[in-house]
CSV table of C-alpha atoms in Angstrom, one decimal:
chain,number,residue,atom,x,y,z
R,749,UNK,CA,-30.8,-61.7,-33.2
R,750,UNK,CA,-29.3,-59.7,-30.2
R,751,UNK,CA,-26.5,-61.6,-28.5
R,752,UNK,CA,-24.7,-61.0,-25.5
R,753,UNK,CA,-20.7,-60.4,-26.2
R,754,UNK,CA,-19.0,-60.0,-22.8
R,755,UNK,CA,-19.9,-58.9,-19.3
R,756,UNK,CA,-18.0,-56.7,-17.1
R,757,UNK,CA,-18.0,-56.9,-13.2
R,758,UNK,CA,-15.2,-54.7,-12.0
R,759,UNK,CA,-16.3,-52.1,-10.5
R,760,UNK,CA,-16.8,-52.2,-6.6
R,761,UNK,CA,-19.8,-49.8,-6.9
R,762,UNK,CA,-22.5,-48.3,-9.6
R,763,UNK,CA,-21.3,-47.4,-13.6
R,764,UNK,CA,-22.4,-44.0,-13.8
R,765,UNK,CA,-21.2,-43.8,-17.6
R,766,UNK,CA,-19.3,-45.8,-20.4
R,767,UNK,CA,-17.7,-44.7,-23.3
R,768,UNK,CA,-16.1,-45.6,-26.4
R,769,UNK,CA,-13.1,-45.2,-28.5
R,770,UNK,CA,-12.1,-46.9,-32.0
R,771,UNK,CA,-10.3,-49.5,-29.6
R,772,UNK,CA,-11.2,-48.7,-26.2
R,773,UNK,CA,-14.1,-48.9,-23.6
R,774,UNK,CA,-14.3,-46.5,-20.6
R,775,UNK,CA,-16.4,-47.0,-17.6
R,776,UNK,CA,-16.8,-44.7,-14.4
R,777,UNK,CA,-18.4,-45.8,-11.3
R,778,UNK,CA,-19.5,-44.4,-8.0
R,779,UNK,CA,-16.6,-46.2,-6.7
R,780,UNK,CA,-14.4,-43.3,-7.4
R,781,UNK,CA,-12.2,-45.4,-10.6
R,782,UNK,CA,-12.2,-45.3,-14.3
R,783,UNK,CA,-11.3,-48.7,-16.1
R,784,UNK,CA,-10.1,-48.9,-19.8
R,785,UNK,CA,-11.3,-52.1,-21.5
R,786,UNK,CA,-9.8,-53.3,-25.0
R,787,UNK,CA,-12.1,-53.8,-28.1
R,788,UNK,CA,-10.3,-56.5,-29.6
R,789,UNK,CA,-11.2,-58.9,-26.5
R,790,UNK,CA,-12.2,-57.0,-23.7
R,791,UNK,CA,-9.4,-57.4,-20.9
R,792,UNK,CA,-8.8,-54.7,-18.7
R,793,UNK,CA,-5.7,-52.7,-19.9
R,794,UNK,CA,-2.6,-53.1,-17.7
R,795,UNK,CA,-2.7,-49.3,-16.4
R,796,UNK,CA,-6.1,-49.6,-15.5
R,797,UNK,CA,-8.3,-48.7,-13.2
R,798,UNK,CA,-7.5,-44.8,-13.3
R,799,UNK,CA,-7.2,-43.2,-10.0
R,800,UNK,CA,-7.9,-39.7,-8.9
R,801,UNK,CA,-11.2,-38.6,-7.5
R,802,UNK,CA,-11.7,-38.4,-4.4
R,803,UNK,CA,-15.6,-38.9,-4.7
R,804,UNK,CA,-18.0,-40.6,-7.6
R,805,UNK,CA,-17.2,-40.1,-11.1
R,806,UNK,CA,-20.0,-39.5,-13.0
R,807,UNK,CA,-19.0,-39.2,-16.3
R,808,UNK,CA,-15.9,-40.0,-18.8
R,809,UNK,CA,-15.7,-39.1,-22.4
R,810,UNK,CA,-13.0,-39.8,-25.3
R,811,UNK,CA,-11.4,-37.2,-27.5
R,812,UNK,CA,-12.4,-37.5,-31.0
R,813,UNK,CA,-8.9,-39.1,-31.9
R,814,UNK,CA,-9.3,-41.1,-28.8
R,815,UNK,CA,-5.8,-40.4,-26.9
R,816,UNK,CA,-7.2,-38.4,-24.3
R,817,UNK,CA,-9.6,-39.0,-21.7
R,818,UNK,CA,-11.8,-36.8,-20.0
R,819,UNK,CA,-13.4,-37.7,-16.3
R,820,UNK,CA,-15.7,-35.4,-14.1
R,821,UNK,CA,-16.3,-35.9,-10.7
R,822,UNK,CA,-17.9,-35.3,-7.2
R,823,UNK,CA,-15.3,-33.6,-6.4
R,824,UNK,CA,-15.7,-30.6,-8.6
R,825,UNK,CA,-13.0,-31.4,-11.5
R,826,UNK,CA,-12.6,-32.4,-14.6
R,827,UNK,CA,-9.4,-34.6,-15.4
R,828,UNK,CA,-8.0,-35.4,-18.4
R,829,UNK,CA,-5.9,-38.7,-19.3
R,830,UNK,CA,-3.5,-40.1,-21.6
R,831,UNK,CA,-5.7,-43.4,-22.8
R,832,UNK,CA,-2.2,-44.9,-23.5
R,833,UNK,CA,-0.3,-45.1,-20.8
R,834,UNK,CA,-3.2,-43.6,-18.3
R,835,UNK,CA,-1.1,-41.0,-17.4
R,836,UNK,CA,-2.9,-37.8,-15.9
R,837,UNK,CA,-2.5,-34.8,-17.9
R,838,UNK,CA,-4.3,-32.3,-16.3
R,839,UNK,CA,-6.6,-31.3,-13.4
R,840,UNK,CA,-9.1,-28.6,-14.1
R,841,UNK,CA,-10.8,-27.1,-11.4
R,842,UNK,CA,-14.5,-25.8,-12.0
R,843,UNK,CA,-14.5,-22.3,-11.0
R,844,UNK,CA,-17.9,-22.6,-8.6
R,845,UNK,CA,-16.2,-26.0,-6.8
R,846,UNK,CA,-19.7,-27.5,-7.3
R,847,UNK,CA,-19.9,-30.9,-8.4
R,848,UNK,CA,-19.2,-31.5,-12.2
R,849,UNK,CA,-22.3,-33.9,-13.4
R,850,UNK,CA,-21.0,-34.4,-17.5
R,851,UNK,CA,-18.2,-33.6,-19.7
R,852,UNK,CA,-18.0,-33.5,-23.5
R,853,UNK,CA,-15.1,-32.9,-26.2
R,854,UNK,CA,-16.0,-30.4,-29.1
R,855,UNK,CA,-15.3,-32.5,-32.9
R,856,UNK,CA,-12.3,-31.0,-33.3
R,857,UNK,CA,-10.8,-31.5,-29.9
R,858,UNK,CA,-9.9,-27.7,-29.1
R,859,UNK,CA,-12.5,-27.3,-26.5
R,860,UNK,CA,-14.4,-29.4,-23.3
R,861,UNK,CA,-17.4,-28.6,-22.0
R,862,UNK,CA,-18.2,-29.3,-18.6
R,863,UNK,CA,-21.3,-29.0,-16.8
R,864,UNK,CA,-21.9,-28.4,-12.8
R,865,UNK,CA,-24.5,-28.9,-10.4
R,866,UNK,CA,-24.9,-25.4,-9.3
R,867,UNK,CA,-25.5,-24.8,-13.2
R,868,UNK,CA,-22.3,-23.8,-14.1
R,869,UNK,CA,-21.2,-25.0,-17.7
R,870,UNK,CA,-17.4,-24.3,-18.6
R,871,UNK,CA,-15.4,-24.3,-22.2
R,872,UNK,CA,-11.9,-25.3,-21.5
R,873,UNK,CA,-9.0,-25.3,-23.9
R,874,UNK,CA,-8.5,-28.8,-24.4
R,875,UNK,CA,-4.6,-28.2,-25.4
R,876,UNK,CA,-3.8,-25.4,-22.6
R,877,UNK,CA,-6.3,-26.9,-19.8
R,878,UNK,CA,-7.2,-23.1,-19.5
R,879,UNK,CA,-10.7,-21.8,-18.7
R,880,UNK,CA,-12.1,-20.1,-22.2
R,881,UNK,CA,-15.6,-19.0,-21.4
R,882,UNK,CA,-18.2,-20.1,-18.4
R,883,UNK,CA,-22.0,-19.4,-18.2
R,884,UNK,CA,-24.9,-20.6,-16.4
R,885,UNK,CA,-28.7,-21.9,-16.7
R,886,UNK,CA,-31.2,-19.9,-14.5
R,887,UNK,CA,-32.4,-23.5,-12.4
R,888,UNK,CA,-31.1,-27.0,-12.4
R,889,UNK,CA,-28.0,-29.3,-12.4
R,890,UNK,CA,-26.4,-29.9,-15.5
R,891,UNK,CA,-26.8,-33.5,-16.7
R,892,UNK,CA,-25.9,-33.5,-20.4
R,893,UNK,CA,-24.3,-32.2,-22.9
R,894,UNK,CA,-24.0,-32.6,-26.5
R,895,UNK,CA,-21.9,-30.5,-29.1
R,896,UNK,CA,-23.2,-30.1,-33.2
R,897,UNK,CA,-21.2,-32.0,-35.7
R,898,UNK,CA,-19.5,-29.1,-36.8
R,899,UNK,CA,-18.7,-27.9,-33.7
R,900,UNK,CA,-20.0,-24.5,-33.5
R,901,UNK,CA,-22.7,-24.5,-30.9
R,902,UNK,CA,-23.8,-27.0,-28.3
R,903,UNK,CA,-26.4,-28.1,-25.7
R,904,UNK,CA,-26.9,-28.4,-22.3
R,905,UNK,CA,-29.7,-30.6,-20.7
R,906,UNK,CA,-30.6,-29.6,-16.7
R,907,UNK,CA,-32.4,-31.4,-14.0
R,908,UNK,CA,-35.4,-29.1,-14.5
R,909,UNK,CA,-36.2,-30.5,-18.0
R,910,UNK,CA,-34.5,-27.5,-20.0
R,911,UNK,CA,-32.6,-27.6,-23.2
R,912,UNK,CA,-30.1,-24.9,-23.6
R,913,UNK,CA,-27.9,-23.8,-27.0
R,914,UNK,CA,-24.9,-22.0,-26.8
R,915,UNK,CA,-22.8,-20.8,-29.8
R,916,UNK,CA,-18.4,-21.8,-29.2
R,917,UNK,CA,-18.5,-18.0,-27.3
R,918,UNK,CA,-20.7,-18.8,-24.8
R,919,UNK,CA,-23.5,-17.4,-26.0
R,920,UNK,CA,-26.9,-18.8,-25.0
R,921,UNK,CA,-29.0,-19.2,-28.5
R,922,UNK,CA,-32.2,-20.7,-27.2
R,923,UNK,CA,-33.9,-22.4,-24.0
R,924,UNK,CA,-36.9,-23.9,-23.7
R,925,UNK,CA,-38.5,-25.8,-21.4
R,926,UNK,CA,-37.9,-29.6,-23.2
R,927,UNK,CA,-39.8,-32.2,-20.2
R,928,UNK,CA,-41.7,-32.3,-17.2
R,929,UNK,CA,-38.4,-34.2,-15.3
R,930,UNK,CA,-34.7,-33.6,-15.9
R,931,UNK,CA,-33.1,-34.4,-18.9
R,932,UNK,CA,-30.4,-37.0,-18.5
R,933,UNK,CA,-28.5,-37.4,-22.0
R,934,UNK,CA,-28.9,-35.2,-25.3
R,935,UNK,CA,-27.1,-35.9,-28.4
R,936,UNK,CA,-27.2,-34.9,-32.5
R,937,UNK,CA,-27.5,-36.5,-35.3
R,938,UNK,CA,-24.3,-37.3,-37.3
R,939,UNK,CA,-26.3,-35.4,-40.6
R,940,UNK,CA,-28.9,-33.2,-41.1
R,941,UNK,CA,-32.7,-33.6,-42.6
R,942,UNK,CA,-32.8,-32.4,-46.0
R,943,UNK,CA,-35.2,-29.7,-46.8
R,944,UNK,CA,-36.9,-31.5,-49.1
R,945,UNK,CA,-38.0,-34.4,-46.9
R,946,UNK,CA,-38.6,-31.9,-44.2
R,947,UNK,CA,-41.2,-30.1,-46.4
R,948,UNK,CA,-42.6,-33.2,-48.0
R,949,UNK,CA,-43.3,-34.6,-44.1
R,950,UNK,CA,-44.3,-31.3,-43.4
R,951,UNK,CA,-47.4,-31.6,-45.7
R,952,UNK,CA,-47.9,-34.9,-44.6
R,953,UNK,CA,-48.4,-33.8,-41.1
R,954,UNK,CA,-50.5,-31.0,-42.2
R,955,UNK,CA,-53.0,-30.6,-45.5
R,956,UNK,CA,-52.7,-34.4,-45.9
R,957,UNK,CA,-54.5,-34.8,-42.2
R,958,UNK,CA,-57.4,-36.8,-42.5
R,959,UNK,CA,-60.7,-36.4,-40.1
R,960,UNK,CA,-59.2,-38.7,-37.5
R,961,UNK,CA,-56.1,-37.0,-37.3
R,962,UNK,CA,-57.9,-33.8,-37.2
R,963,UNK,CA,-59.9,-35.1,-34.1
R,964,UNK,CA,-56.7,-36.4,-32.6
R,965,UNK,CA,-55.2,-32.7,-33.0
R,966,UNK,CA,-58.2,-31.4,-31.6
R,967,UNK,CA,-58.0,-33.6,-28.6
R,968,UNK,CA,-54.0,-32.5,-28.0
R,969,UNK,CA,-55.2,-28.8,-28.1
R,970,UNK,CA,-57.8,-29.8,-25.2
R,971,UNK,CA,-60.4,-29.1,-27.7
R,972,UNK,CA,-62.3,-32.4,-27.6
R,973,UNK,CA,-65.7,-31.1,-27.1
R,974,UNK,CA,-65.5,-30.2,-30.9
R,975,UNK,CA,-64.2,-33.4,-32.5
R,976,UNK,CA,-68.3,-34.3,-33.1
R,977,UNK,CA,-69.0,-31.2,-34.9
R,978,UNK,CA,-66.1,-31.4,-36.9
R,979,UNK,CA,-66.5,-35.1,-38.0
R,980,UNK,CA,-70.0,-34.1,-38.9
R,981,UNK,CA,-68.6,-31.7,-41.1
R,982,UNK,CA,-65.9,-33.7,-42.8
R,983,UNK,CA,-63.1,-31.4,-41.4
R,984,UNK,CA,-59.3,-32.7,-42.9
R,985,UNK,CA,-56.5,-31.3,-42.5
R,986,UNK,CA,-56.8,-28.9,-45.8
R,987,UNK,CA,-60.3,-27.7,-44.4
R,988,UNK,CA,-58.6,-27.3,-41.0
R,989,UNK,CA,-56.0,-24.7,-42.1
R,990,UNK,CA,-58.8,-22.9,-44.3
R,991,UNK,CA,-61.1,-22.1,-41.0
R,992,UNK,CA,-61.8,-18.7,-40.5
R,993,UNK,CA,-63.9,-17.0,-38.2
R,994,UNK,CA,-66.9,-16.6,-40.6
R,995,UNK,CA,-67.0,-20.2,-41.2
R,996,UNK,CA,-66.5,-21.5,-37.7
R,997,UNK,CA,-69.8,-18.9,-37.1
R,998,UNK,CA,-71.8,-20.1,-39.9
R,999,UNK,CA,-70.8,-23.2,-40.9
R,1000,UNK,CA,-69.6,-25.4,-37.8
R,1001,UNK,CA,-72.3,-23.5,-35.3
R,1002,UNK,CA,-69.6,-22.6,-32.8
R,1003,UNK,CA,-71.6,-20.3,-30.6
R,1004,UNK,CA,-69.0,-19.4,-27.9
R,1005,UNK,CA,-67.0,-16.5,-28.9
R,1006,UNK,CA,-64.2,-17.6,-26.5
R,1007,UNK,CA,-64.4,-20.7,-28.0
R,1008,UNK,CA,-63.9,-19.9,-31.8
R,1009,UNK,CA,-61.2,-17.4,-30.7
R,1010,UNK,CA,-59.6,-20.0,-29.1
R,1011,UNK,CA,-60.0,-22.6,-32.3
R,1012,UNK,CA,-58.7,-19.7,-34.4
R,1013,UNK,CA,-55.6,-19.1,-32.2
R,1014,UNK,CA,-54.4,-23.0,-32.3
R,1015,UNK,CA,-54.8,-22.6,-36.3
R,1016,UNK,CA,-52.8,-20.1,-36.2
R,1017,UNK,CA,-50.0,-21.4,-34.2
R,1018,UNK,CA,-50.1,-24.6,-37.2
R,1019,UNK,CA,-50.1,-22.2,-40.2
R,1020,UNK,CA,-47.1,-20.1,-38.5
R,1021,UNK,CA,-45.2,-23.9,-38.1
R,1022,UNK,CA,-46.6,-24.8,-41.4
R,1023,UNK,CA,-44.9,-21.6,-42.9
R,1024,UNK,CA,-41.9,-21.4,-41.1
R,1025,UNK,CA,-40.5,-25.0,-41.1
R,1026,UNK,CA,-41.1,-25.3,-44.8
R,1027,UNK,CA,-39.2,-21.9,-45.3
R,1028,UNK,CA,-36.5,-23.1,-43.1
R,1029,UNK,CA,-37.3,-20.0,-40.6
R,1030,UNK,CA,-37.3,-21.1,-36.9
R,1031,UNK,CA,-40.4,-21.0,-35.4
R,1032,UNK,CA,-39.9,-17.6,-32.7
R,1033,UNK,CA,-38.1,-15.7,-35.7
R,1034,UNK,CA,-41.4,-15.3,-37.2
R,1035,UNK,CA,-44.2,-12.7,-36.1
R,1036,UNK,CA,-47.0,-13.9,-35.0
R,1037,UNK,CA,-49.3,-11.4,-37.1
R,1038,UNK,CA,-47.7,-11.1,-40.1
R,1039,UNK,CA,-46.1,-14.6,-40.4
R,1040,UNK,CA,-43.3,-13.1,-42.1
R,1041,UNK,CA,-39.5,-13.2,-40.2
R,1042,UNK,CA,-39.6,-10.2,-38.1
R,1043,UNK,CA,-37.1,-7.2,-38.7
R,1044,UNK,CA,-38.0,-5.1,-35.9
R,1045,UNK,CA,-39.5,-7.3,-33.1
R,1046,UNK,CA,-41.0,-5.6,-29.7
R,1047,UNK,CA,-42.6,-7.1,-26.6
R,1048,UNK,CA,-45.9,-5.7,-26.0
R,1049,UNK,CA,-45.5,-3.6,-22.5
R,1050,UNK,CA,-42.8,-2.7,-20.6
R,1051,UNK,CA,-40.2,-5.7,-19.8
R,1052,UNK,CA,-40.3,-7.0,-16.6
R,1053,UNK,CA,-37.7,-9.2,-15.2
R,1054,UNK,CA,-39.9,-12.4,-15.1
R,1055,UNK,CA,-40.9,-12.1,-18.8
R,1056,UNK,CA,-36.8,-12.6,-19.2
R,1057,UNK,CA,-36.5,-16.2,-19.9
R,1058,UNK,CA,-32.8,-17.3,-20.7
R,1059,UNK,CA,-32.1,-14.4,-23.5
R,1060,UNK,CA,-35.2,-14.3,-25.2
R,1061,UNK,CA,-37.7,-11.2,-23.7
R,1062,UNK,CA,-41.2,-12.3,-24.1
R,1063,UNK,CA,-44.3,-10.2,-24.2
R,1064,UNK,CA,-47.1,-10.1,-21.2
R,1065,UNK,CA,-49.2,-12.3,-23.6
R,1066,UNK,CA,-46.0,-14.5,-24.2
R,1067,UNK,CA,-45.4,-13.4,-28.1
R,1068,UNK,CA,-43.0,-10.9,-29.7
R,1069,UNK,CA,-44.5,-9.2,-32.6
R,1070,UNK,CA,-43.0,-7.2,-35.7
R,1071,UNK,CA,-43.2,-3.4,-34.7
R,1072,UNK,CA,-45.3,-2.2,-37.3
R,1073,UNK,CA,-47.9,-5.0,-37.6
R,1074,UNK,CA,-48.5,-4.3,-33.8
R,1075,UNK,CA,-48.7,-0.9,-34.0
R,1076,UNK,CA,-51.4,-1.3,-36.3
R,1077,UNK,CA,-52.7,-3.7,-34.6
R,1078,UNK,CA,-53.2,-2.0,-31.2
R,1079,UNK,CA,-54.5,1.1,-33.3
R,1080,UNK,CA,-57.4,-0.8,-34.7
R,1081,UNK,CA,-57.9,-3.7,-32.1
R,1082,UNK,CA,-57.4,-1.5,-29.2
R,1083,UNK,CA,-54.9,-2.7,-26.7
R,1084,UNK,CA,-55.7,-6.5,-26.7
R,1085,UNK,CA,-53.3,-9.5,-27.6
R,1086,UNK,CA,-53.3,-10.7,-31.2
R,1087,UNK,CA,-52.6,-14.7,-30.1
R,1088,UNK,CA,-55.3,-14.6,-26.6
R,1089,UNK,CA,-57.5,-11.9,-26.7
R,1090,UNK,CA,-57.0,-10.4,-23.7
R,1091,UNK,CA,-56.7,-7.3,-22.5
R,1092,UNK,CA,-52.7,-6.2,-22.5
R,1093,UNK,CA,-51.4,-4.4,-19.6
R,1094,UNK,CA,-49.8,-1.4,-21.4
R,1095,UNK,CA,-49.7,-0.4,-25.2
R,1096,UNK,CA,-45.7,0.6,-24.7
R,1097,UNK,CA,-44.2,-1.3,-27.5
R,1098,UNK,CA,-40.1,-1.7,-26.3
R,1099,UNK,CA,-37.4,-3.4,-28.9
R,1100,UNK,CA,-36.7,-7.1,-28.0
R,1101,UNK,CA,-33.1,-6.7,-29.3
R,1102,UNK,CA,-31.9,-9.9,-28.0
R,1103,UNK,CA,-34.3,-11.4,-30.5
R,1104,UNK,CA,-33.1,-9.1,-33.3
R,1105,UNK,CA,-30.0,-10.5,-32.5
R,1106,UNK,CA,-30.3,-14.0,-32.9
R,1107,UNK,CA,-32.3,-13.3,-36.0
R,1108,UNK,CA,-29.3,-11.2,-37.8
R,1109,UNK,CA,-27.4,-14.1,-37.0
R,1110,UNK,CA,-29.5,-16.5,-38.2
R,1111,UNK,CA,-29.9,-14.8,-41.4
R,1112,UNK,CA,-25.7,-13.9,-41.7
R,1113,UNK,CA,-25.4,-17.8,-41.3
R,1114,UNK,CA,-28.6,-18.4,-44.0
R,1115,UNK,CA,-29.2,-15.7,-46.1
R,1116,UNK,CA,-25.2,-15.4,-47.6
């Protein structure tokens, strides 16, 4: 049963953000403040509210110890506060004067991230209020921001629905384009999913399908025009991932050639997820072809600066394959795209080292 504790009514204007410490409450308003609330019976501490800003304050965050305070603001900084006595210990300017949206303290206190909305993020030294490292997303304003329980990479959430990971240099890991809207709060989980529940849900969402699940799947990949044919031949979730072309032919009467190639394609993409989660292997590390982790990956054409999307090079079709399986590939399939069929605009096959990157580091931080 859900009962109310305490209400606060203090601020003169919107709460933007709240957040808590082993004994304290924070709250920031539009109204320019920050108030400090205890936990034992929720008065207003004496050296509350905290004054600074000049306009909103949109969000406030503890350290993890909880004796300092970070606010951002309007006004383009970030401030930081003794939680104690509510003395200000520092005023950190973010570089592009834009207003900073979020702020977050890495677990072990060294750094704070703060996010702008010109898409600047910034790593500050949390015990020399120095800038460390700054980077930026290609569109939005910074929202969130979230760091990993170990503290070695974190993520950024924009106004143009995108998730971003960066590793504690700065590096951007992965993007990807996470909703339709902005994303307004991101966070992790305080432990990870074991590998062995991973793979057992893994089959549950897979060769464990049933018919109606397969229909349902079939309706997601706007495939619905063939949920009666496979109903009518008792198509589960083991039959599903055994299709090949021969059979969707012959057996299921799929007449369209566009059609089955399309069928096939969606398969594909689930055996590649099916493989790759249950090996551990993220999902773009593996070739599309071969289904093995790529050691050599090229795009399939020359790059072009709109196939560039936040450190990973795609290929005209979308895909990066392993060198050698496309080489083959294009040598006996002429020079059409493994995962759409369609004709590629060039058979130049050029390195995608960012994404030979990111895999030797993946496999430095796996493989040891």
């Amino acid at each position: 049963m859900v009962k109310l504790i305490h209400t606060l009514a203090d601020h003169g204007d919107d709460v933007n953000c709240c957040a808590f410490s082993f004994s304290l409450l924070a709250t920031c308003s539009l109204d320019k403040t920050i108030r400090l609330y205890s936990l034992r019976d929720f008065t207003e501490l004496p050296h509350s509210p905290l004054k600074f800003h000049t306009y909103a304050v949109h969000c406030c965050c503890f350290s993890p110890s909880g004796h300092i305070l970070a606010s951002c603001s309007t006004d383009g900084t970030t401030v930081l506060w003794n939680t104690e006595n509510g003395q200000m210990l520092a005023v950190m300017e973010q570089p592009s004067g834009s207003p900073v949206r979020v702020c977050q303290f890495s677990p072990d206190s060294t750094c704070l991230a703060s996010g702008a909305a010109d898409g600047t993020v910034v790593l500050w030294n949390a015990q020399s209020y120095k800038l460390y490292r700054c980077g930026s997303v290609k569109d939005g304003s910074l929202a969130a921001c979230a760091f990993s329980p170990n503290g070695s990479f974190f993520v950024t959430g924009s106004s143009c629905g995108d998730l971003t990971v960066w590793d504690d240099k700065m590096r951007c890991l992965h993007s990807e384009k996470a909703h339709d809207l902005g994303i307004t709060c991101c966070d992790f989980s305080s432990q990870p999913v074991s590998a062995r529940r991973t793979e057992h849900q893994l089959k549950q969402f897979t060769e464990d399908w049933s018919e109606e699940d397969v229909s349902t799947w079939l309706c997601a990949q706007d495939l619905k025009d063939l949920v009666g044919i496979f109903k009518m031949n008792n198509i589960d979730g083991k039959e599903l991932l055994n299709l090949t072309k021969e059979s969707l032919a012959d057996d299921l009467k799929i007449e369209s050639l566009g059609l089955r190639s399309k069928v096939l394609r969606k398969i594909e993409e689930l055996r590649t997820k099916v493989k790759s989660l249950s090996s551990g292997i993220p999902d773009e590390f593996i070739c599309p072809i071969t289904r093995e982790l790529m050691k050599d990956p090229v795009i399939a054409s020359e790059p072009s600066p709109c196939w560039v999307i936040l450190g990973y090079t795609l290929t005209s079709d979308g895909y990066s394959y392993e060198k050698e399986a496309m080489e083959n590939w294009i040598s006996k399939k002429k020079r059409t795209s493994p995962m759409t069929n369609l004709v590629l605009p060039s058979a130049v096959l050029t390195p995608n080292r960012t994404l030979k990157m990111a895999i030797n580091r993946w496999l430095e931080t796996h493989q040891k």
